[in-house]
Amino acid sequence: VYEARNIRREDFDADKEEKKQRLTFSEWAQIYFRDKIDPDKRAGGIDREKRSFKNLKPFFGSMDLDEITRSKVMEYRTRRGQDPIVRRGKIVQGKRISFVTINRELAFLRFLLNLAEDDGIIERAPKVKPPSEKDRKRDRIATAEEYTELLSHMRRPAQRVLIGLYETAM
């Protein structure tokens, strides 16, 4: 039998090699949330990651980690950009998911894929580079007239907050 397999140039070591465990994106995320979260991470960051996972799951959930490619990520970004905003179960008319929200979700996806690569679950994580947000910076400040107009329509507790923000150049 071995001579016949040898003639066919079969790799005998392939029988002995341990098959790499293939994990889906959902399975890997469950492992991450159960075992791998940094204990020093703030609760708000964990909540953000869970929300990102909830949005990533319908698209990537059943995919094996090694099947996630850059083109699939770009497809997700395009599709997600077409989704309407849903608040309290109702669609907000005329509003789409923001560029920044999609970037946060892609950053979490990249983090999970890089973690899987570091742990040896996948050989190579795809290059996921969310587009830069630098060109989206705000460079306008309220004029003095706009500032006083805002203050005139606010109650005192809210005015204190706005005054603090304005006075500290925030």
PDB file of C-alpha atoms in Angstrom, residues 3 22-23 25 47-48 56 60 68 78 82 84 90 107 111 115 127 132 134 138 149 156-158:
ATOM      1  CA  GLU A   3       4.643   1.586  -2.338  1.00  0.00           C
ATOM      2  CA  ARG A  22     -10.897  26.390  11.480  1.00  0.00           C
ATOM      3  CA  LEU A  23     -12.966  28.931  13.302  1.00  0.00           C
ATOM      4  CA  PHE A  25     -15.731  34.794  12.733  1.00  0.00           C
ATOM      5  CA  ASP A  47     -19.705  47.810  24.860  1.00  0.00           C
ATOM      6  CA  ARG A  48     -18.462  49.462  21.660  1.00  0.00           C
ATOM      7  CA  LEU A  56     -20.317  42.608  11.653  1.00  0.00           C
ATOM      8  CA  PHE A  60     -18.920  37.780   8.453  1.00  0.00           C
ATOM      9  CA  ILE A  68     -12.114  36.875   5.112  1.00  0.00           C
ATOM     10  CA  THR A  78     -19.930  49.356   0.633  1.00  0.00           C
ATOM     11  CA  GLN A  82     -26.093  51.823   2.251  1.00  0.00           C
ATOM     12  CA  PRO A  84     -30.230  53.181   7.089  1.00  0.00           C
ATOM     13  CA  LYS A  90     -37.480  52.374  13.592  1.00  0.00           C
ATOM     14  CA  ALA A 107     -11.049  48.624  13.186  1.00  0.00           C
ATOM     15  CA  PHE A 111      -8.144  43.807  15.644  1.00  0.00           C
ATOM     16  CA  LEU A 115      -5.298  38.631  17.173  1.00  0.00           C
ATOM     17  CA  LYS A 127      -4.711  44.171   5.220  1.00  0.00           C
ATOM     18  CA  SER A 132      -8.467  58.203   6.907  1.00  0.00           C
ATOM     19  CA  LYS A 134      -8.250  63.448   8.717  1.00  0.00           C
ATOM     20  CA  ARG A 138     -13.897  70.323  11.976  1.00  0.00           C
ATOM     21  CA  GLU A 149     -27.748  83.000  20.630  1.00  0.00           C
ATOM     22  CA  ARG A 156     -28.707  77.550  33.350  1.00  0.00           C
ATOM     23  CA  PRO A 157     -27.303  73.998  33.930  1.00  0.00           C
ATOM     24  CA  ALA A 158     -26.794  73.485  30.196  1.00  0.00           C
TER      25      ALA A 158
END
